[in-house]
CSV table of C-alpha atoms and ligand atoms in Angstrom, one decimal:
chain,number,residue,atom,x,y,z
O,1,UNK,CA,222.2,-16.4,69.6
O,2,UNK,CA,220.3,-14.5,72.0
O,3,UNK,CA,219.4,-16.4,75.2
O,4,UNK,CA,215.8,-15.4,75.0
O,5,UNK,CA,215.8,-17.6,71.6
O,6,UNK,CA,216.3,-20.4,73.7
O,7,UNK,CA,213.2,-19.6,75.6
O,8,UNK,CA,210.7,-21.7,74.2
O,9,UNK,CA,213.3,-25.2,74.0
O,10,UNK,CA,213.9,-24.8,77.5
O,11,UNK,CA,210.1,-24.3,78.3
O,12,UNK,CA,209.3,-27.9,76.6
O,13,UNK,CA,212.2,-29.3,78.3
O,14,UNK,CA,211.0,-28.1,81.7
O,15,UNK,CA,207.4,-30.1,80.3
O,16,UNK,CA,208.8,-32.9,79.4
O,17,UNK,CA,210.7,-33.3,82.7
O,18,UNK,CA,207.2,-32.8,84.3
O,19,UNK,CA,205.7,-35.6,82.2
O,20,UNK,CA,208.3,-37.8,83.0
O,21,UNK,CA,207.9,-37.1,86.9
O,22,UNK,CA,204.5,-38.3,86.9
O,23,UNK,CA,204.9,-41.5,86.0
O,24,UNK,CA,207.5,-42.7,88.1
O,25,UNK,CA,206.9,-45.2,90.6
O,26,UNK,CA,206.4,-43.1,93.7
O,27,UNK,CA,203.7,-40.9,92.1
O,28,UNK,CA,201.4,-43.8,90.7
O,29,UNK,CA,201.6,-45.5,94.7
O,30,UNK,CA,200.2,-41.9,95.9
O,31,UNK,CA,197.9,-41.1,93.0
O,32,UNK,CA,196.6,-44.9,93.4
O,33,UNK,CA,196.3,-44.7,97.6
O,34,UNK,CA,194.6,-41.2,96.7
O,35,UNK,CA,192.0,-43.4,93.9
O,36,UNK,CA,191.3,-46.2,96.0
O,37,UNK,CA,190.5,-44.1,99.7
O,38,UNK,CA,188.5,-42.0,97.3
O,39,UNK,CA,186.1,-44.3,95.8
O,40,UNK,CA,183.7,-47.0,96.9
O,41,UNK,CA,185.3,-50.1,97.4
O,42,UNK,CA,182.4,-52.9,97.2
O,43,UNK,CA,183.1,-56.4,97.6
O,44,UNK,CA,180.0,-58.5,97.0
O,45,UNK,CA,180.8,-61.5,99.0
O,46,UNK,CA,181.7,-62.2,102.5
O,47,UNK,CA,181.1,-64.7,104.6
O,48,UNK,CA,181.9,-62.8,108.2
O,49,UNK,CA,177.9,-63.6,109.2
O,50,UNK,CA,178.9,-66.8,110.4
O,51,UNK,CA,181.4,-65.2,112.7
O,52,UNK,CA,178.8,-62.9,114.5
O,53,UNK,CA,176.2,-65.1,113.9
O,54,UNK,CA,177.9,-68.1,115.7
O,55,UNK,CA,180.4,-66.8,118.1
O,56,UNK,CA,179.2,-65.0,121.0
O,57,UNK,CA,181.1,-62.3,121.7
O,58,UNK,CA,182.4,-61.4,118.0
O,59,UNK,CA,182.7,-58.1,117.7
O,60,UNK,CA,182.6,-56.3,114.4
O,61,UNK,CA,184.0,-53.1,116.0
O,62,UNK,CA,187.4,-54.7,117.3
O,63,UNK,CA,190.5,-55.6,115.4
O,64,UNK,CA,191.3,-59.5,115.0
O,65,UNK,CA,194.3,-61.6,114.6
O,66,UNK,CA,192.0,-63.9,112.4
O,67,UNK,CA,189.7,-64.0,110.1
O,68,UNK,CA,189.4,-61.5,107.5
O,69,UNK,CA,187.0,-59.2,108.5
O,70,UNK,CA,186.4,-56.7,111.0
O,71,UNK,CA,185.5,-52.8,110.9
O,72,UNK,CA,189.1,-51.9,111.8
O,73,UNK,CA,190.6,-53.4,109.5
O,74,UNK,CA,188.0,-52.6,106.4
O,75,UNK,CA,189.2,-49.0,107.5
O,76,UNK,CA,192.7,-49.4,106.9
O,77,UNK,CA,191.7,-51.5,103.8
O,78,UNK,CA,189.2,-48.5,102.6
O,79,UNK,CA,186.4,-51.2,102.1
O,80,UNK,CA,183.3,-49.3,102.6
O,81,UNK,CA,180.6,-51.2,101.0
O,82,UNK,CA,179.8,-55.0,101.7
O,83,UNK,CA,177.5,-57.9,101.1
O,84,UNK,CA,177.2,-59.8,104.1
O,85,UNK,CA,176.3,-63.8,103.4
O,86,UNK,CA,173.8,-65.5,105.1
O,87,UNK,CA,174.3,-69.1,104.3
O,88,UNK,CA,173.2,-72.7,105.0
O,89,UNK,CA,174.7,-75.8,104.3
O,90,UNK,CA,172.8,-76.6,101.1
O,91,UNK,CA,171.2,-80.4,102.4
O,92,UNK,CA,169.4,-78.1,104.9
O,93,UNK,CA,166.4,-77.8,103.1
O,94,UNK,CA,162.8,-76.8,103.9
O,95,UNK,CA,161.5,-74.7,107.5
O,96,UNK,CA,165.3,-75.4,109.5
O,97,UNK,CA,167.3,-73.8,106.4
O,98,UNK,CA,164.4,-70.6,106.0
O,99,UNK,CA,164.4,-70.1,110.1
O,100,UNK,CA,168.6,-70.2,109.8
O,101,UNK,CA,168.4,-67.7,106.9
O,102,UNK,CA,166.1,-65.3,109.1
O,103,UNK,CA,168.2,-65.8,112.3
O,104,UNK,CA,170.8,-64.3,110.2
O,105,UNK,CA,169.4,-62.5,108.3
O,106,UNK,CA,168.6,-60.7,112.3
O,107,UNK,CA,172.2,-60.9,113.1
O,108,UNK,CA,173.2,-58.3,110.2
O,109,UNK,CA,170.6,-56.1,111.4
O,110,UNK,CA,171.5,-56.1,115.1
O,111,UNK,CA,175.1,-55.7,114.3
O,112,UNK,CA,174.5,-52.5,112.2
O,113,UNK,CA,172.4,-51.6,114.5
O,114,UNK,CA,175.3,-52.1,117.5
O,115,UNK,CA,177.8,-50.0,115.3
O,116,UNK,CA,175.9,-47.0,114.0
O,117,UNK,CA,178.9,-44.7,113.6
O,118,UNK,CA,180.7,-47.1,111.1
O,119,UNK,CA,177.7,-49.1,109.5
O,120,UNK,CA,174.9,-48.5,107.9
O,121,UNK,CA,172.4,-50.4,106.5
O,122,UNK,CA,171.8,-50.4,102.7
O,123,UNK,CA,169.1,-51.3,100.5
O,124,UNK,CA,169.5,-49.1,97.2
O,125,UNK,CA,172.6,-48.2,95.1
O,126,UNK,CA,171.5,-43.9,96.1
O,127,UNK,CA,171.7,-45.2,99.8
O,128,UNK,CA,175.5,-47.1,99.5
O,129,UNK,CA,176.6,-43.7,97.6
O,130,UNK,CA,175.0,-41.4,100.7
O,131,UNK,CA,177.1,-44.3,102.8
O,132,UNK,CA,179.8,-43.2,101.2
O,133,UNK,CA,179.5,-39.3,101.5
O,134,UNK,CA,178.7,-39.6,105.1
O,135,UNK,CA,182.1,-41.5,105.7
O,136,UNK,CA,180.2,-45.1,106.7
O,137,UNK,CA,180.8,-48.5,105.3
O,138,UNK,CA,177.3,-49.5,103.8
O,139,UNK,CA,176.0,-53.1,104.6
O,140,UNK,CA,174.3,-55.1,102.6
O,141,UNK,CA,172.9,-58.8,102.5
O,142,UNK,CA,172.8,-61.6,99.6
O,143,UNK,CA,171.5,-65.2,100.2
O,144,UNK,CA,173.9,-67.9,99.4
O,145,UNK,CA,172.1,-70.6,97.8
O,146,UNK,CA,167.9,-70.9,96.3
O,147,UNK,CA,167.4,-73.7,99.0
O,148,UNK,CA,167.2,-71.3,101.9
O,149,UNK,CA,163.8,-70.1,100.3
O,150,UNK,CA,162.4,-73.6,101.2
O,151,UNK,CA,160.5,-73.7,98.1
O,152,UNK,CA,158.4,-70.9,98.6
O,153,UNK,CA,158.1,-67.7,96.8
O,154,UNK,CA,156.4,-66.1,100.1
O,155,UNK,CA,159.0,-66.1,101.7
O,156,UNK,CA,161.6,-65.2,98.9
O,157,UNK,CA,159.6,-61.4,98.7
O,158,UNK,CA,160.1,-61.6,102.7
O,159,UNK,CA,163.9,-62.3,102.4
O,160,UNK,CA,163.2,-59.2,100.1
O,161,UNK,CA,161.6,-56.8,102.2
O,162,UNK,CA,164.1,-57.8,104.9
O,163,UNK,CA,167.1,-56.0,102.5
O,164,UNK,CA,168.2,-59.0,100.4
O,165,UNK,CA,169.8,-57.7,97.8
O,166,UNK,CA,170.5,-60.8,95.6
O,167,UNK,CA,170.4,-65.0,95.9
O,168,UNK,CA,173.2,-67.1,94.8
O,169,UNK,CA,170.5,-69.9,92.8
O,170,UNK,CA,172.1,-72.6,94.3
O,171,UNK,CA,174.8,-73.1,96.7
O,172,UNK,CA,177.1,-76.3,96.5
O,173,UNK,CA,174.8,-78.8,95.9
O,174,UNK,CA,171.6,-78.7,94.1
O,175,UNK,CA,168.7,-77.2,95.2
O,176,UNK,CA,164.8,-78.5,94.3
O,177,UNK,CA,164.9,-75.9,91.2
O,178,UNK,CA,168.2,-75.1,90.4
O,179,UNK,CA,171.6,-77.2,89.6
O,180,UNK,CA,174.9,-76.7,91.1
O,181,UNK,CA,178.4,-77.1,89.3
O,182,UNK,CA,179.6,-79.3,92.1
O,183,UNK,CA,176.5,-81.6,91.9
O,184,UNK,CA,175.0,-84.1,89.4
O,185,UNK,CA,172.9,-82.2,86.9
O,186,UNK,CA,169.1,-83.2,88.1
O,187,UNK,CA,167.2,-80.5,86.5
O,188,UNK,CA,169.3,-79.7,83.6
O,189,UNK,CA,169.5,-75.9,84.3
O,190,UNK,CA,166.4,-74.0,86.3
O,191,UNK,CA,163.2,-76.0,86.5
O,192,UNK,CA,160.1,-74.3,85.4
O,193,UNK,CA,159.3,-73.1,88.9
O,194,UNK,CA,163.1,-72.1,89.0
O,195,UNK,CA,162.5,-70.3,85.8
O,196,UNK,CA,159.7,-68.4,88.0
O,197,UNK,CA,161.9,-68.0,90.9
O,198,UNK,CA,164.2,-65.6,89.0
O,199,UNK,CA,160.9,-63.8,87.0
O,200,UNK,CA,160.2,-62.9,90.9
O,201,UNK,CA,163.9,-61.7,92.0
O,202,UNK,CA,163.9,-59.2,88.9
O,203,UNK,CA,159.9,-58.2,90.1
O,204,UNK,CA,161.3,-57.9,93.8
O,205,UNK,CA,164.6,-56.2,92.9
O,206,UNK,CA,166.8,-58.7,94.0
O,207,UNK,CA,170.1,-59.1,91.7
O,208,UNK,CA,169.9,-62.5,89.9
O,209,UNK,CA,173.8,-64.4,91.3
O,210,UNK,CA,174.7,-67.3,89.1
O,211,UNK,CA,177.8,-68.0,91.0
O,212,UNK,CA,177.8,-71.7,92.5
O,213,UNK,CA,175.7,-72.9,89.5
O,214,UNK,CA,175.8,-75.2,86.5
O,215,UNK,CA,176.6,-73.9,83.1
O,216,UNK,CA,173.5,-74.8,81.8
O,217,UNK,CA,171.9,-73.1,85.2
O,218,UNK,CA,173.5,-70.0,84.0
O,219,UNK,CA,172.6,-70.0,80.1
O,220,UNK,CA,168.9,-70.6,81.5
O,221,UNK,CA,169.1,-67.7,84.1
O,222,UNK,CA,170.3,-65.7,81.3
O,223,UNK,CA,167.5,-66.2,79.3
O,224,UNK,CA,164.6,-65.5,81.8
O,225,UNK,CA,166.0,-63.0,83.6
O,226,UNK,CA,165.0,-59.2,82.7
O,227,UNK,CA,167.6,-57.6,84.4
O,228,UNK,CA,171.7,-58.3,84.1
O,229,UNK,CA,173.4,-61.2,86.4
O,230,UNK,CA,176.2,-61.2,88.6
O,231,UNK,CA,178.4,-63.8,89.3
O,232,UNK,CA,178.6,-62.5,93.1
O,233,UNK,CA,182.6,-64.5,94.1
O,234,UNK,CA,183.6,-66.3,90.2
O,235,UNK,CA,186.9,-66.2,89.0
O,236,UNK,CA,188.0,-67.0,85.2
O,237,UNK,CA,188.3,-70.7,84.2
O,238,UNK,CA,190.5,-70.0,81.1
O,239,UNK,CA,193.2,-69.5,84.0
O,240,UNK,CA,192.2,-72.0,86.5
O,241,UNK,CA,189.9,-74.5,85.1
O,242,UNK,CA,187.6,-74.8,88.0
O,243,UNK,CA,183.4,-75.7,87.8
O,244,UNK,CA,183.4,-72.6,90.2
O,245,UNK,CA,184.9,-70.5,87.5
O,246,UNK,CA,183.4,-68.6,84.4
O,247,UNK,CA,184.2,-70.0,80.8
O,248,UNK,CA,185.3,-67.1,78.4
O,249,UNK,CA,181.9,-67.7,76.7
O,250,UNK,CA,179.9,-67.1,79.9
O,251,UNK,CA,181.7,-64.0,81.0
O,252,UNK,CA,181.1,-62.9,77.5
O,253,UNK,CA,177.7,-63.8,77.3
O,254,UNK,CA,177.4,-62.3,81.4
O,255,UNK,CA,178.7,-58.7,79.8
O,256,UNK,CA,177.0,-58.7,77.0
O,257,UNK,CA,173.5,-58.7,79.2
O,258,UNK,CA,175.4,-55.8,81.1
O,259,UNK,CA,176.3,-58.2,84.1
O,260,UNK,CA,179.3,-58.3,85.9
O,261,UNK,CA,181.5,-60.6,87.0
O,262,UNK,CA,183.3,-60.2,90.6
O,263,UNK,CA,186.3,-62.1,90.8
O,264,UNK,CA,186.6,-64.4,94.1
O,265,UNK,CA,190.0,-64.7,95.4
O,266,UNK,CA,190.2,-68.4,96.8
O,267,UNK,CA,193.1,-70.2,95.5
O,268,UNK,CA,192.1,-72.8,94.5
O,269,UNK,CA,189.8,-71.0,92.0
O,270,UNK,CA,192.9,-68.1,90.8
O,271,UNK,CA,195.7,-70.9,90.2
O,272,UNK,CA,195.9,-73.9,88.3
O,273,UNK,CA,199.2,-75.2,89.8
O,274,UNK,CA,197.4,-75.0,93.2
O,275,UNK,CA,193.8,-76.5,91.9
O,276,UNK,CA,195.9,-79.4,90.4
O,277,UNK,CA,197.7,-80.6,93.3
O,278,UNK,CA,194.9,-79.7,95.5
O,279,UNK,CA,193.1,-82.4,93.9
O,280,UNK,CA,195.6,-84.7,93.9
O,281,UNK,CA,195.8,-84.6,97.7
O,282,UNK,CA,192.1,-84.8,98.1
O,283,UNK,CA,190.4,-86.2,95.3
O,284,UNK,CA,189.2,-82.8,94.0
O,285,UNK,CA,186.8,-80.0,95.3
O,286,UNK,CA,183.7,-82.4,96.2
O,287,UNK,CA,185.4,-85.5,97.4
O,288,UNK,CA,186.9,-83.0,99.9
O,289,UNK,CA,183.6,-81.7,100.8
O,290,UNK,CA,182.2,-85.3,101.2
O,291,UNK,CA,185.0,-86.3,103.3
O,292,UNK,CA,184.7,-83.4,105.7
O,293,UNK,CA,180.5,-83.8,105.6
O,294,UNK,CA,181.8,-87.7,106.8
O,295,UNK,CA,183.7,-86.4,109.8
O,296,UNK,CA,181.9,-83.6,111.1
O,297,UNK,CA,178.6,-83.8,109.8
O,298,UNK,CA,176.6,-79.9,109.7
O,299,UNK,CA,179.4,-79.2,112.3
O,300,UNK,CA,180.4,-75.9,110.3
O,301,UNK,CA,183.3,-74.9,112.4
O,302,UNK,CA,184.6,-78.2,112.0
O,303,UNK,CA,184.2,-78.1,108.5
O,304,UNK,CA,186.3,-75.2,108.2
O,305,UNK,CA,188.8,-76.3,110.5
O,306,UNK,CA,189.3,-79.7,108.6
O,307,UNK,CA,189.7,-78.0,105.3
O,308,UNK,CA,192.4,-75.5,106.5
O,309,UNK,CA,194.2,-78.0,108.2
O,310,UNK,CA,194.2,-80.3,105.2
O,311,UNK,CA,195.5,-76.8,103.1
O,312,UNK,CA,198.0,-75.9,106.0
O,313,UNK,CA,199.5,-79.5,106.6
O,314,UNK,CA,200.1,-80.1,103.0
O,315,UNK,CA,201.4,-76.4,102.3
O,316,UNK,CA,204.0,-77.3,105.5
O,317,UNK,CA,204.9,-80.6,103.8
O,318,UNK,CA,205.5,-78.7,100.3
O,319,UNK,CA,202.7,-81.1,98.4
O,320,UNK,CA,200.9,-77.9,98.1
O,321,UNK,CA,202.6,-74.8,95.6
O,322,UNK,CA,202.2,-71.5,97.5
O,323,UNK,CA,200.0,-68.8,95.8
O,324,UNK,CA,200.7,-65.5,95.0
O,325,UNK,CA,198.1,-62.5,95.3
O,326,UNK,CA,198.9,-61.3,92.0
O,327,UNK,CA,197.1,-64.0,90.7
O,328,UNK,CA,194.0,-62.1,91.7
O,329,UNK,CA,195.4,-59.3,89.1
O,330,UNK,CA,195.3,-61.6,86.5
O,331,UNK,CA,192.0,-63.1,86.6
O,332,UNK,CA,191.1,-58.6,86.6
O,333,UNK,CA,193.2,-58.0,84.0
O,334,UNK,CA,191.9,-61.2,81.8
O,335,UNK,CA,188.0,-60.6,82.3
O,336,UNK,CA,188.7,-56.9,81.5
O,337,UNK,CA,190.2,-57.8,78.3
O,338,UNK,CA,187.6,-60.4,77.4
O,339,UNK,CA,185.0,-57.8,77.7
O,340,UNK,CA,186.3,-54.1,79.3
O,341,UNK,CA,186.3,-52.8,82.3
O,342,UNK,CA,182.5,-52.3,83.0
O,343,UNK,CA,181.4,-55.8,83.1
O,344,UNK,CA,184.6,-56.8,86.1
O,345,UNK,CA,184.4,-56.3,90.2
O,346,UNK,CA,185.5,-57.3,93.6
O,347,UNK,CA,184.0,-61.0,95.6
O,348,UNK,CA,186.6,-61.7,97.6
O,349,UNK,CA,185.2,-64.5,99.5
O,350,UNK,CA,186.9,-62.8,102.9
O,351,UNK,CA,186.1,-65.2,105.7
O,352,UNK,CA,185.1,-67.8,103.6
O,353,UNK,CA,188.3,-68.8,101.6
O,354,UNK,CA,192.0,-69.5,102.2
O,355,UNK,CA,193.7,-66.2,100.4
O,356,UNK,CA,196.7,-66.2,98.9
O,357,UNK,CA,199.7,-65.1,100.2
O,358,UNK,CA,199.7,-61.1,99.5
O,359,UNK,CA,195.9,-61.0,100.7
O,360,UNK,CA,195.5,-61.8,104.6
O,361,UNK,CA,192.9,-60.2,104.8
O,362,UNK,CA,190.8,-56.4,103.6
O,363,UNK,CA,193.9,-54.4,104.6
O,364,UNK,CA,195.7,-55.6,101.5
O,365,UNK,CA,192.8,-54.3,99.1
O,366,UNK,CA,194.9,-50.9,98.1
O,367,UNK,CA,197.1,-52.9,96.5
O,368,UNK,CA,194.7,-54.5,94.1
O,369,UNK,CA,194.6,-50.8,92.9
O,370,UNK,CA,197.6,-49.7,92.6
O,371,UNK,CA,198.9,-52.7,90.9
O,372,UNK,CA,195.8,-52.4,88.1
O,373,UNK,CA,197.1,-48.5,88.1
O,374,UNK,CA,200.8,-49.9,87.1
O,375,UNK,CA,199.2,-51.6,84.3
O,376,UNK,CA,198.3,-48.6,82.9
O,377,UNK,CA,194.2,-48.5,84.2
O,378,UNK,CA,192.7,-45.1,84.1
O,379,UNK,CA,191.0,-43.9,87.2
O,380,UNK,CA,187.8,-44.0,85.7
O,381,UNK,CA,187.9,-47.8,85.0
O,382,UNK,CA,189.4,-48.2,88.6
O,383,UNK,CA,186.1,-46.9,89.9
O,384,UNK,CA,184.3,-48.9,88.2
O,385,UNK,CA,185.9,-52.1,89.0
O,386,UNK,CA,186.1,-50.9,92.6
O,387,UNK,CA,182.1,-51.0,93.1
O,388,UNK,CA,180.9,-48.8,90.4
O,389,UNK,CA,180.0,-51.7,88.1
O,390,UNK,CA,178.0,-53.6,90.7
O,391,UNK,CA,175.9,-50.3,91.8
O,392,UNK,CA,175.3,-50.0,87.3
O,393,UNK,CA,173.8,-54.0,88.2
O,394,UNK,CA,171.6,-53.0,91.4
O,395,UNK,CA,170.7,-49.6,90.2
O,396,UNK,CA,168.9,-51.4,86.6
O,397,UNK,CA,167.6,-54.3,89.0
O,398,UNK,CA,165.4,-51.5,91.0
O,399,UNK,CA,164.5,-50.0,87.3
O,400,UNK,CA,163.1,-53.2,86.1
O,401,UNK,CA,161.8,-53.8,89.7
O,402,UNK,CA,159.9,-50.7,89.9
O,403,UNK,CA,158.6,-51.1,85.9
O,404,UNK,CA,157.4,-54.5,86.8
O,405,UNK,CA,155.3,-53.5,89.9
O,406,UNK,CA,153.7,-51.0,88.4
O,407,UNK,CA,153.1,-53.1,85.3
O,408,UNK,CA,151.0,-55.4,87.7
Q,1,ZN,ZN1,180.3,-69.5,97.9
């Protein structure tokens, strides 16, 4: 046989070895570090306000040794898009919780304004993509609970006009118009003026955020609202049965209104072995809360300090099960099969949650890529879940928000 016969078998050989290449191990790390640098990497919940906000002297533009958050380290992480909280314990109620709200509300500004070569503040989803093309990490602000509107839908359009671009209806305890999930139902859902509340986000193009709330808060918001919902930092309840967490049912119904949910990495919400004995040791999620509330009042770094040394002392003493970060993969992976890749983002709850173990803090973000790439995720749905879901959300909120001003 002539060796030129042999041509074309060797040709598909030489293929086939290149096919094989690209899948091994090495290549989907690169090809995953190459995605994720290369994309917008949103995370719609973060509670790092109360850090600048509170401690004099935090600086956004220096690396820390705790906390989550800092612009160092959301550059090594290749976070460039994030929704700042401004939050208020939810008893505060009325004039002290809208003056806190606007104090930090300040804070953001002045802190974007302090760091103009790495931040920049956003109010549209064309403005976080020009972020993006510039090489800045685009800021933006949600309110974290209805009660910080004091009952007034004045100053909700303010909290508007000031760059708010959503509100969590409620925050851990019920507000006057909405119901919590960690709070006895008093309203059953949205009152009427609630109801009216949420007609006014969609007119003011603030993203409807039914994290925090009741079921039957949710299935109302649903209902009333004219643009899709986000669950802002919700994780899935079919794998950790937590109030916090989404039922199958409401992530399906959340998707089928094109909403999206972004899944919050707190573990207590991501892993059942962890919820369990977690309430065990402290008479579950709101007997906790009470019992800190009883020893340090509105004292909010005291609060958190009680609460992680709780975690920390039983974690030493073995009575709680470590956590792994893959956990976050899961709760990705499940959503995205309950209803595909569009309707599934990032809420980390950096700053605001104890992380697993795997997920100190924004640095560890390229793995939640790369280990979504391993299970066989095409680019395209990586982008999405990355931030390009959430910008879908805000970009039909301004439609609706620019068809109902007009309307009127
Ligand atoms: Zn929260």
């Amino acid at each position: 046989m002539r060796w030129t016969r042999l041509l074309p078998f060797a040709c598909s050989l030489a293929l086939l070895l290149t096919a094989v290449r690209v899948v091994t191990a090495d290549d989907i790390a690169e090809r995953a570090r190459h995605l994720h640098f290369s994309s917008i990497v949103l995370d719609t919940h973060d509670d790092t306000t109360q850090r600048f906000f509170s401690k004099a002297g935090f600086d956004m533009a220096q690396r820390h040794t705790d906390g989550h958050i800092d612009i160092p380290r959301m550059r090594e992480g290749g976070m460039n898009a994030i929704f700042f909280s401004i939050w208020i314990d939810g008893r505060i109620m009325g004039p002290p919780a809208v003056q806190k709200a606007i104090d930090q509300i300040d804070a953001v500004h002045q802190m974007v304004r302090k760091n103009p070569k790495d931040l920049v503040f956003c109010r549209t989803a064309a403005e976080v993509r020009e972020a993006h093309k510039q090489g800045r990490i685009a800021v933006l602000m949600g309110v974290e609970g209805g009660h910080m509107i004091g009952n007034d839908v004045r100053v909700l359009r303010t909290f508007g006009a000031l760059g708010v671009r959503y509100m969590t209806l409620s925050h851990f305890y019920n507000d006057e118009w909405a119901d919590s999930s960690t709070d006895k139902p008093a309203h059953n859902g949205l009152t009427d003026f609630g109801k009216d509340i949420v007609r006014e986000m969609n007119r003011q193009g603030i993203m409807v955020d039914i994290s925090h709330v009741s079921d039957k808060t949710f299935y109302d918001a649903l209902e009333v609202s004219k643009t899709p919902l986000i669950a802002s930092h919700s994780s899935c309840r079919a794998l950790c049965n937590h109030v916090r967490d989404m039922s199958d049912d409401m992530i399906k119904a959340l998707a089928a209104n094109g909403g999206v949910i972004q899944i919050n990495y707190e573990r207590s919400f991501i892993d059942q072995a962890y919820k369990d004995a977690f309430d065990k040791i402290s008479g579950g999620v709101v007997e906790a809360m009470n019992k800190v509330t009883r020893d340090c009042g509105t004292d909010d770094d005291c609060r958190s300090r009680k609460i992680q040394e709780l975690q920390s002392s039983a974690e030493k003493s073995g009575r709680l099960p470590p956590v792994s970060w893959q956990r976050i993969i899961d709760h990705i992976d499940h959503a995205v099969k309950l209803v595909g890749a569009d309707h599934v983002g990032l809420g980390s709850d950096f700053d605001g949650a104890t992380m697993p173990t795997g997920m100190e803090d924004c640095t560890k973000l390229p793995k939640i890529t790369e280990a979504l790439m391993r299970k066989g995720y095409s680019d395209d749905d990586l982008r999405k879940i990355l931030g390009g879901n959430l910008l879908r959300v805000m970009e039909a909120t301004e439609r609706v928000s620019r068809e109902m001003q007009t309307a009127h």
